[in-house]
Amino acid sequence: MSSTELPLVPATNVLPKVAAVRVAEGERLRSVGLPGITLTVRSRPPAREGLPPALYVHGLGGSSQNWSALMQELEAVVDGEAVDLPGFGDSPPPDDGDYSITAHARAVIRYLDASGRGPVHLFGNSLGGAVSTRVAAVRPDLVRTLTLVSPALPEIRVQRTAVPTALMALPGMTRLFARLSRDWTAEQRVRGVTALCYGDPTRVSPEGFRHAVEEMERRQQLPYFWDAMTRSARGIVNAYTLGGQHALWRQAERVLAPTLLVYGGRDQLVGYRMARKAARAFRDSRLLSLPDAGHVAMMEYPETVARAFGELLASRGELGAVGGSAVVPGSGGGSEGAVVVSGSGSGSEGAHVVSGDGSGDGAVESSSAGS
């Protein structure tokens, strides 16, 4: 093994005991064994039988818990499950140590094939957005609609605030950071992550912050925590450099599923300027622009994202069929949401844009994203 390679993590059968993963009221966790991987799947029983399936894929350093709020908002519309990617959440590392975008996509595909739940309404955030884009491109039969929240798609001009995350991919950098930050408390780490990922960190409730600290304390006990972070960050950087048919933007152009794109104006990791490029790349897309949101809009403004997804289904005549009701998710609970009025007919024309502020009051732009 060269000095630039990361050591292999301990086998899963000798990993130390750590605290149990938090399960919110109404949620369930189960472990699914597949060839080369074991996945933890978080689910929320649907409001009624017969709803179409949905699968949620988290971002770098996240877990299935990142989708709990949106899953609850959409429980009357879809039969939702959220997966912990290998090495994250409560899923152990993959047997082969492969954390590339392709490997993560393969894990999602293996699960969907094994469960027989496809085609699903597929949701992805950040790293999970890149993974979901690849899944939708190579296996269109598994994806009914695609919803991407701040997807990690290649940018030529990376924001300064995203550079430290990209540097994790360099050999030795993660080990250096781990050594420099060894005295940081879990609370300090969570405050840093919250400041980086939220447009307005004050939207995190005291209870939510406490749960995040508990989860950070649990993850820090896992011997593969930094390994999974480093290798996945390296996987994103490597995916950014791929050309030809494996290039992520090329694969975005191949996606056939109707696509909802969600971008936050205060996102410090994915450039807000990439929203219109994405709207042009995905051939059947709609763009929800949230100026006050950060990198995790589905956690900051779940009602608004849910409403936009409901409008996507309604525009296709599916909401009544799947939900048994004309009520759009996110329209209650004090949030007016943002109404998406129509989508684009082709990637060259772009998607019609909806701009929403944090309160859920949306203003529809009449111009297309391609203009």
Short mmCIF file of C-alpha atoms in Angstrom, two decimals:
data_model
loop_
_atom_site.label_atom_id
_atom_site.label_comp_id
_atom_site.label_asym_id
_atom_site.label_seq_id
_atom_site.Cartn_x
_atom_site.Cartn_y
_atom_site.Cartn_z
CA MET A 1 0.00 0.00 0.00
CA SER A 2 1.45 3.39 -0.98
CA SER A 3 1.75 6.24 1.49
CA THR A 4 -1.05 8.12 -0.28
CA GLU A 5 -3.62 5.37 0.18
CA LEU A 6 -6.00 5.24 3.08
CA PRO A 7 -5.87 2.21 5.36
CA LEU A 8 -8.68 -0.25 5.15
CA VAL A 9 -11.31 0.10 7.87
CA PRO A 10 -11.99 -2.72 10.33
CA ALA A 11 -14.34 -5.47 9.29
CA THR A 12 -17.93 -4.76 10.24
CA ASN A 13 -18.05 -7.71 12.60
CA VAL A 14 -15.32 -6.18 14.79
CA LEU A 15 -16.56 -2.59 14.86
CA PRO A 16 -17.05 -1.09 18.34
CA LYS A 17 -20.45 -0.72 19.88
CA VAL A 18 -21.86 2.79 19.53
CA ALA A 19 -25.07 4.50 20.55
CA ALA A 20 -28.20 3.65 18.61
CA VAL A 21 -29.25 5.86 15.72
CA ARG A 22 -32.13 8.17 16.50
CA VAL A 23 -35.50 7.19 15.04
CA ALA A 24 -38.15 9.90 15.00
CA GLU A 25 -41.72 9.19 15.99
CA GLY A 26 -43.49 7.37 13.18
CA GLU A 27 -40.25 6.20 11.52
CA ARG A 28 -38.76 2.74 11.23
CA LEU A 29 -35.24 1.48 10.56
CA ARG A 30 -34.26 -1.79 8.98
CA SER A 31 -31.07 -3.33 7.67
CA VAL A 32 -30.90 -4.73 4.14
CA GLY A 33 -28.10 -7.07 3.09
CA LEU A 34 -27.05 -6.86 -0.55
CA PRO A 35 -24.00 -8.15 -2.47
CA GLY A 36 -20.96 -6.33 -1.06
CA ILE A 37 -22.95 -3.85 1.04
CA THR A 38 -25.39 -3.60 3.93
CA LEU A 39 -27.77 -0.65 3.86
CA THR A 40 -29.86 0.86 6.62
CA VAL A 41 -33.20 2.07 5.31
CA ARG A 42 -35.38 4.59 7.15
CA SER A 43 -39.08 4.52 6.32
CA ARG A 44 -42.26 6.25 7.29
CA PRO A 45 -45.55 4.37 6.82
CA PRO A 46 -47.66 6.13 4.16
CA ALA A 47 -50.94 7.77 5.12
CA ARG A 48 -52.77 5.12 3.11
CA GLU A 49 -52.14 2.06 1.00
CA GLY A 50 -51.37 2.26 -2.68
CA LEU A 51 -49.20 5.38 -2.73
CA PRO A 52 -46.26 5.30 -5.17
CA PRO A 53 -42.81 4.63 -3.74
CA ALA A 54 -40.15 7.29 -3.16
CA LEU A 55 -36.48 6.99 -2.24
CA TYR A 56 -34.37 9.74 -0.64
CA VAL A 57 -30.56 9.88 -0.96
CA HIS A 58 -28.53 12.13 1.38
CA GLY A 59 -25.38 14.17 0.82
CA LEU A 60 -21.75 14.02 1.95
CA GLY A 61 -21.53 13.65 5.71
CA GLY A 62 -25.30 13.31 5.97
CA SER A 63 -27.66 10.43 6.56
CA SER A 64 -31.24 9.37 6.04
CA GLN A 65 -32.18 11.63 8.98
CA ASN A 66 -31.69 14.62 6.67
CA TRP A 67 -34.96 13.67 4.96
CA SER A 68 -37.18 13.14 8.01
CA ALA A 69 -38.95 16.51 7.75
CA LEU A 70 -39.71 16.18 4.03
CA MET A 71 -40.75 12.55 4.42
CA GLN A 72 -43.33 13.63 6.96
CA GLU A 73 -44.57 16.41 4.67
CA LEU A 74 -45.06 13.93 1.82
CA GLU A 75 -46.45 10.96 3.74
CA ALA A 76 -49.89 11.51 2.17
CA VAL A 77 -48.40 11.62 -1.34
CA VAL A 78 -45.69 8.95 -1.51
CA ASP A 79 -44.58 5.81 0.31
CA GLY A 80 -41.18 7.13 1.36
CA GLU A 81 -37.91 5.46 2.26
CA ALA A 82 -34.53 7.09 2.88
CA VAL A 83 -31.29 5.16 2.53
CA ASP A 84 -28.03 5.52 4.45
CA LEU A 85 -25.32 5.25 1.80
CA PRO A 86 -22.50 2.79 2.62
CA GLY A 87 -20.30 4.19 5.39
CA PHE A 88 -22.83 6.84 6.43
CA GLY A 89 -25.62 6.96 8.96
CA ASP A 90 -26.05 3.44 10.28
CA SER A 91 -24.77 1.65 7.16
CA PRO A 92 -21.35 -0.03 7.52
CA PRO A 93 -18.60 0.55 4.95
CA PRO A 94 -18.79 -1.27 1.61
CA ASP A 95 -16.77 -4.47 1.42
CA ASP A 96 -14.59 -3.12 -1.40
CA GLY A 97 -13.98 0.33 0.12
CA ASP A 98 -15.32 2.00 -3.04
CA TYR A 99 -17.00 5.35 -2.30
CA SER A 100 -17.13 6.70 -5.84
CA ILE A 101 -20.26 8.27 -7.29
CA THR A 102 -20.64 5.17 -9.44
CA ALA A 103 -20.35 2.88 -6.42
CA HIS A 104 -22.96 4.85 -4.48
CA ALA A 105 -25.24 4.79 -7.54
CA ARG A 106 -24.69 1.05 -7.82
CA ALA A 107 -25.76 0.67 -4.18
CA VAL A 108 -29.00 2.56 -4.85
CA ILE A 109 -29.68 0.52 -7.98
CA ARG A 110 -29.00 -2.75 -6.15
CA TYR A 111 -31.46 -1.77 -3.46
CA LEU A 112 -34.18 -0.76 -5.94
CA ASP A 113 -33.70 -3.94 -7.96
CA ALA A 114 -33.78 -6.12 -4.85
CA SER A 115 -36.78 -4.38 -3.30
CA GLY A 116 -38.79 -4.28 -6.51
CA ARG A 117 -40.04 -0.80 -5.58
CA GLY A 118 -39.14 0.89 -8.85
CA PRO A 119 -39.91 3.06 -10.57
CA VAL A 120 -39.66 5.49 -7.66
CA HIS A 121 -39.86 9.20 -7.12
CA LEU A 122 -36.13 9.70 -6.51
CA PHE A 123 -34.83 12.53 -4.32
CA GLY A 124 -31.16 13.49 -3.90
CA ASN A 125 -29.26 16.21 -2.05
CA SER A 126 -25.67 17.30 -2.79
CA LEU A 127 -23.63 14.09 -3.20
CA GLY A 128 -26.96 12.26 -3.28
CA GLY A 129 -28.02 14.56 -6.12
CA ALA A 130 -25.04 13.47 -8.22
CA VAL A 131 -25.73 9.84 -7.33
CA SER A 132 -29.42 10.18 -8.21
CA THR A 133 -28.57 11.88 -11.52
CA ARG A 134 -26.40 8.91 -12.46
CA VAL A 135 -29.09 6.43 -11.41
CA ALA A 136 -31.73 8.24 -13.48
CA ALA A 137 -29.41 8.37 -16.51
CA VAL A 138 -28.32 4.73 -16.56
CA ARG A 139 -31.52 3.14 -15.24
CA PRO A 140 -34.48 5.24 -16.42
CA ASP A 141 -36.77 2.30 -15.71
CA LEU A 142 -36.19 2.82 -11.98
CA VAL A 143 -37.02 6.55 -11.80
CA ARG A 144 -40.50 8.03 -12.04
CA THR A 145 -39.54 11.62 -11.21
CA LEU A 146 -36.28 13.16 -10.03
CA THR A 147 -35.99 15.86 -7.36
CA LEU A 148 -32.52 17.33 -6.81
CA VAL A 149 -31.74 19.67 -3.93
CA SER A 150 -28.42 21.48 -4.49
CA PRO A 151 -26.99 18.58 -6.54
CA ALA A 152 -23.20 18.22 -6.58
CA LEU A 153 -22.70 18.66 -10.31
CA PRO A 154 -19.37 19.93 -11.71
CA GLU A 155 -18.56 23.63 -11.40
CA ILE A 156 -15.67 25.36 -13.12
CA ARG A 157 -15.56 28.19 -10.58
CA VAL A 158 -15.97 26.63 -7.15
CA GLN A 159 -17.04 28.92 -4.32
CA ARG A 160 -14.34 29.73 -1.77
CA THR A 161 -16.51 28.35 1.00
CA ALA A 162 -16.60 24.97 -0.78
CA VAL A 163 -12.81 24.68 -1.13
CA PRO A 164 -12.19 23.11 2.33
CA THR A 165 -14.64 20.32 1.49
CA ALA A 166 -12.92 19.70 -1.84
CA LEU A 167 -9.52 19.63 -0.11
CA MET A 168 -10.69 16.60 1.86
CA ALA A 169 -10.05 14.60 -1.31
CA LEU A 170 -6.30 15.28 -1.16
CA PRO A 171 -4.13 12.58 0.43
CA GLY A 172 -3.32 13.39 4.04
CA MET A 173 -5.64 16.40 4.33
CA THR A 174 -8.37 14.63 6.26
CA ARG A 175 -5.85 13.12 8.64
CA LEU A 176 -4.36 16.58 9.17
CA PHE A 177 -7.77 18.13 9.80
CA ALA A 178 -8.71 15.33 12.20
CA ARG A 179 -5.51 15.99 14.15
CA LEU A 180 -5.99 19.77 14.19
CA SER A 181 -9.61 19.45 15.30
CA ARG A 182 -9.18 16.59 17.77
CA ASP A 183 -10.05 18.87 20.70
CA TRP A 184 -13.25 20.15 19.12
CA THR A 185 -16.42 19.10 20.88
CA ALA A 186 -19.32 17.55 18.99
CA GLU A 187 -21.24 20.76 19.67
CA GLN A 188 -18.53 22.87 18.02
CA ARG A 189 -18.49 20.59 14.98
CA VAL A 190 -22.27 20.75 14.62
CA ARG A 191 -22.23 24.55 14.85
CA GLY A 192 -19.66 24.64 12.07
CA VAL A 193 -21.63 22.27 9.85
CA THR A 194 -24.85 24.17 10.51
CA ALA A 195 -23.24 27.51 9.64
CA LEU A 196 -21.93 25.99 6.41
CA CYS A 197 -25.09 24.18 5.30
CA TYR A 198 -27.96 26.41 6.42
CA GLY A 199 -28.90 29.72 4.91
CA ASP A 200 -30.16 30.74 8.34
CA PRO A 201 -28.73 28.58 11.16
CA THR A 202 -31.29 30.01 13.60
CA ARG A 203 -33.93 27.90 11.85
CA VAL A 204 -32.47 24.86 13.62
CA SER A 205 -34.55 24.29 16.73
CA PRO A 206 -32.85 23.63 20.09
CA GLU A 207 -34.19 20.08 19.95
CA GLY A 208 -32.88 19.60 16.42
CA PHE A 209 -29.47 20.93 17.43
CA ARG A 210 -29.34 18.58 20.39
CA HIS A 211 -30.19 15.60 18.19
CA ALA A 212 -27.47 16.65 15.73
CA VAL A 213 -24.90 16.80 18.52
CA GLU A 214 -25.90 13.33 19.71
CA GLU A 215 -25.52 12.00 16.18
CA MET A 216 -22.11 13.66 15.80
CA GLU A 217 -20.95 12.09 19.05
CA ARG A 218 -22.09 8.71 17.77
CA ARG A 219 -20.34 9.08 14.40
CA GLN A 220 -17.06 10.15 15.96
CA GLN A 221 -16.87 6.78 17.67
CA LEU A 222 -16.95 4.99 14.31
CA PRO A 223 -13.42 4.09 13.12
CA TYR A 224 -14.43 4.52 9.49
CA PHE A 225 -16.02 7.97 9.90
CA TRP A 226 -13.18 9.99 8.33
CA ASP A 227 -12.44 7.27 5.81
CA ALA A 228 -15.98 7.39 4.43
CA MET A 229 -15.90 11.19 4.31
CA THR A 230 -12.53 11.33 2.57
CA ARG A 231 -13.20 8.65 0.00
CA SER A 232 -16.64 10.06 -0.84
CA ALA A 233 -15.19 13.58 -1.21
CA ARG A 234 -12.56 12.10 -3.48
CA GLY A 235 -15.35 10.36 -5.39
CA ILE A 236 -17.06 13.72 -6.03
CA VAL A 237 -13.82 15.34 -7.23
CA ASN A 238 -13.05 12.38 -9.49
CA ALA A 239 -16.57 12.50 -10.94
CA TYR A 240 -16.08 16.17 -11.75
CA THR A 241 -13.11 15.28 -13.96
CA LEU A 242 -14.75 12.47 -15.93
CA GLY A 243 -15.44 13.11 -19.59
CA GLY A 244 -17.45 11.40 -22.29
CA GLN A 245 -20.62 9.51 -21.51
CA HIS A 246 -19.71 9.26 -17.82
CA ALA A 247 -19.56 13.03 -17.34
CA LEU A 248 -22.28 14.10 -14.91
CA TRP A 249 -23.55 16.96 -17.09
CA ARG A 250 -23.71 14.60 -20.06
CA GLN A 251 -25.69 12.17 -17.93
CA ALA A 252 -27.99 14.97 -16.79
CA GLU A 253 -28.87 15.53 -20.44
CA ARG A 254 -29.79 11.84 -20.71
CA VAL A 255 -32.29 11.90 -17.84
CA LEU A 256 -35.80 11.22 -19.11
CA ALA A 257 -37.68 11.62 -15.83
CA PRO A 258 -39.45 14.92 -15.07
CA THR A 259 -37.03 16.77 -12.81
CA LEU A 260 -37.54 19.29 -10.01
CA LEU A 261 -34.41 21.33 -9.27
CA VAL A 262 -34.12 23.13 -5.92
CA TYR A 263 -31.36 25.70 -5.37
CA GLY A 264 -30.69 27.97 -2.39
CA GLY A 265 -29.46 31.53 -2.76
CA ARG A 266 -27.29 31.23 0.35
CA ASP A 267 -25.77 27.88 -0.55
CA GLN A 268 -22.06 27.91 0.37
CA LEU A 269 -21.26 24.55 -1.23
CA VAL A 270 -23.12 24.51 -4.56
CA GLY A 271 -23.16 27.74 -6.55
CA TYR A 272 -26.56 29.37 -6.90
CA ARG A 273 -25.51 30.38 -10.42
CA MET A 274 -25.55 26.70 -11.41
CA ALA A 275 -29.35 26.60 -11.16
CA ARG A 276 -29.96 27.85 -14.69
CA LYS A 277 -27.30 25.60 -16.20
CA ALA A 278 -29.00 22.65 -14.53
CA ALA A 279 -32.40 23.78 -15.79
CA ARG A 280 -31.03 23.78 -19.32
CA ALA A 281 -29.27 20.42 -18.95
CA PHE A 282 -32.22 18.36 -17.66
CA ARG A 283 -34.59 18.06 -20.61
CA ASP A 284 -37.86 18.09 -18.63
CA SER A 285 -37.11 20.31 -15.66
CA ARG A 286 -38.64 22.80 -13.26
CA LEU A 287 -36.60 25.10 -11.04
CA LEU A 288 -37.49 26.11 -7.50
CA SER A 289 -35.29 29.02 -6.46
CA LEU A 290 -35.16 29.79 -2.72
CA PRO A 291 -33.05 32.93 -2.15
CA ASP A 292 -32.85 32.51 1.63
CA ALA A 293 -32.09 28.77 1.67
CA GLY A 294 -28.69 27.18 2.05
CA HIS A 295 -27.42 23.75 0.99
CA VAL A 296 -30.19 21.68 2.62
CA ALA A 297 -33.45 23.34 1.56
CA MET A 298 -35.41 20.17 2.34
CA MET A 299 -34.40 20.62 5.99
CA GLU A 300 -34.80 24.40 6.14
CA TYR A 301 -38.04 24.71 4.15
CA PRO A 302 -39.60 21.24 3.89
CA GLU A 303 -43.12 22.64 3.36
CA THR A 304 -42.01 24.70 0.37
CA VAL A 305 -40.09 21.84 -1.23
CA ALA A 306 -43.01 19.48 -0.61
CA ARG A 307 -45.41 21.91 -2.24
CA ALA A 308 -43.18 22.25 -5.30
CA PHE A 309 -43.02 18.48 -5.61
CA GLY A 310 -46.80 18.28 -5.26
CA GLU A 311 -47.17 20.84 -8.04
CA LEU A 312 -44.87 18.75 -10.23
CA LEU A 313 -47.18 15.77 -9.75
CA ALA A 314 -50.29 17.90 -10.21
CA SER A 315 -48.96 19.28 -13.50
CA ARG A 316 -48.67 15.71 -14.75
CA GLY A 317 -52.11 14.73 -13.53
CA GLU A 318 -50.64 12.37 -10.96
CA LEU A 319 -51.45 14.04 -7.65
CA GLY A 320 -55.09 13.06 -7.58
CA ALA A 321 -54.25 9.54 -8.65
CA VAL A 322 -51.55 8.99 -6.06
CA GLY A 323 -52.84 11.11 -3.25
CA GLY A 324 -56.56 10.73 -3.61
CA SER A 325 -56.89 14.45 -2.98
CA ALA A 326 -56.47 17.76 -4.72
CA VAL A 327 -54.64 19.18 -1.70
CA VAL A 328 -51.04 20.01 -2.52
CA PRO A 329 -48.52 19.01 0.18
CA GLY A 330 -47.04 21.96 1.99
CA SER A 331 -50.16 24.06 1.50
CA GLY A 332 -51.12 23.77 5.13
CA GLY A 333 -49.38 24.35 8.43
CA GLY A 334 -48.89 28.06 7.90
CA SER A 335 -46.73 27.73 4.81
CA GLU A 336 -48.13 28.94 1.52
CA GLY A 337 -45.32 27.25 -0.38
CA ALA A 338 -44.26 28.05 -3.91
CA VAL A 339 -46.40 27.04 -6.85
CA VAL A 340 -44.63 25.73 -9.93
CA VAL A 341 -46.87 26.61 -12.84
CA SER A 342 -45.23 24.68 -15.64
CA GLY A 343 -42.15 22.86 -16.77
CA SER A 344 -40.05 23.08 -19.85
CA GLY A 345 -40.66 21.09 -22.96
CA SER A 346 -36.98 20.52 -23.69
CA GLY A 347 -33.58 21.06 -22.24
CA SER A 348 -32.83 23.78 -24.77
CA GLU A 349 -35.79 25.87 -23.66
CA GLY A 350 -35.03 25.52 -19.98
CA ALA A 351 -37.38 25.22 -17.05
CA HIS A 352 -39.86 27.79 -15.82
CA VAL A 353 -38.64 29.25 -12.58
CA VAL A 354 -40.34 29.70 -9.25
CA SER A 355 -38.64 31.95 -6.73
CA GLY A 356 -39.63 31.48 -3.12
CA ASP A 357 -38.44 33.16 0.02
CA GLY A 358 -38.02 31.36 3.30
CA SER A 359 -41.54 32.08 4.41
CA GLY A 360 -42.95 30.14 1.49
CA ASP A 361 -44.26 33.20 -0.39
CA GLY A 362 -43.30 32.46 -3.96
CA ALA A 363 -43.05 34.80 -6.92
CA VAL A 364 -43.30 33.17 -10.32
CA GLU A 365 -40.91 34.46 -12.92
CA SER A 366 -42.45 34.58 -16.35
CA SER A 367 -39.18 33.95 -18.17
CA SER A 368 -37.77 30.49 -18.75
CA ALA A 369 -34.52 29.38 -17.22
CA GLY A 370 -32.99 29.03 -20.62
CA SER A 371 -33.39 32.68 -21.52
#
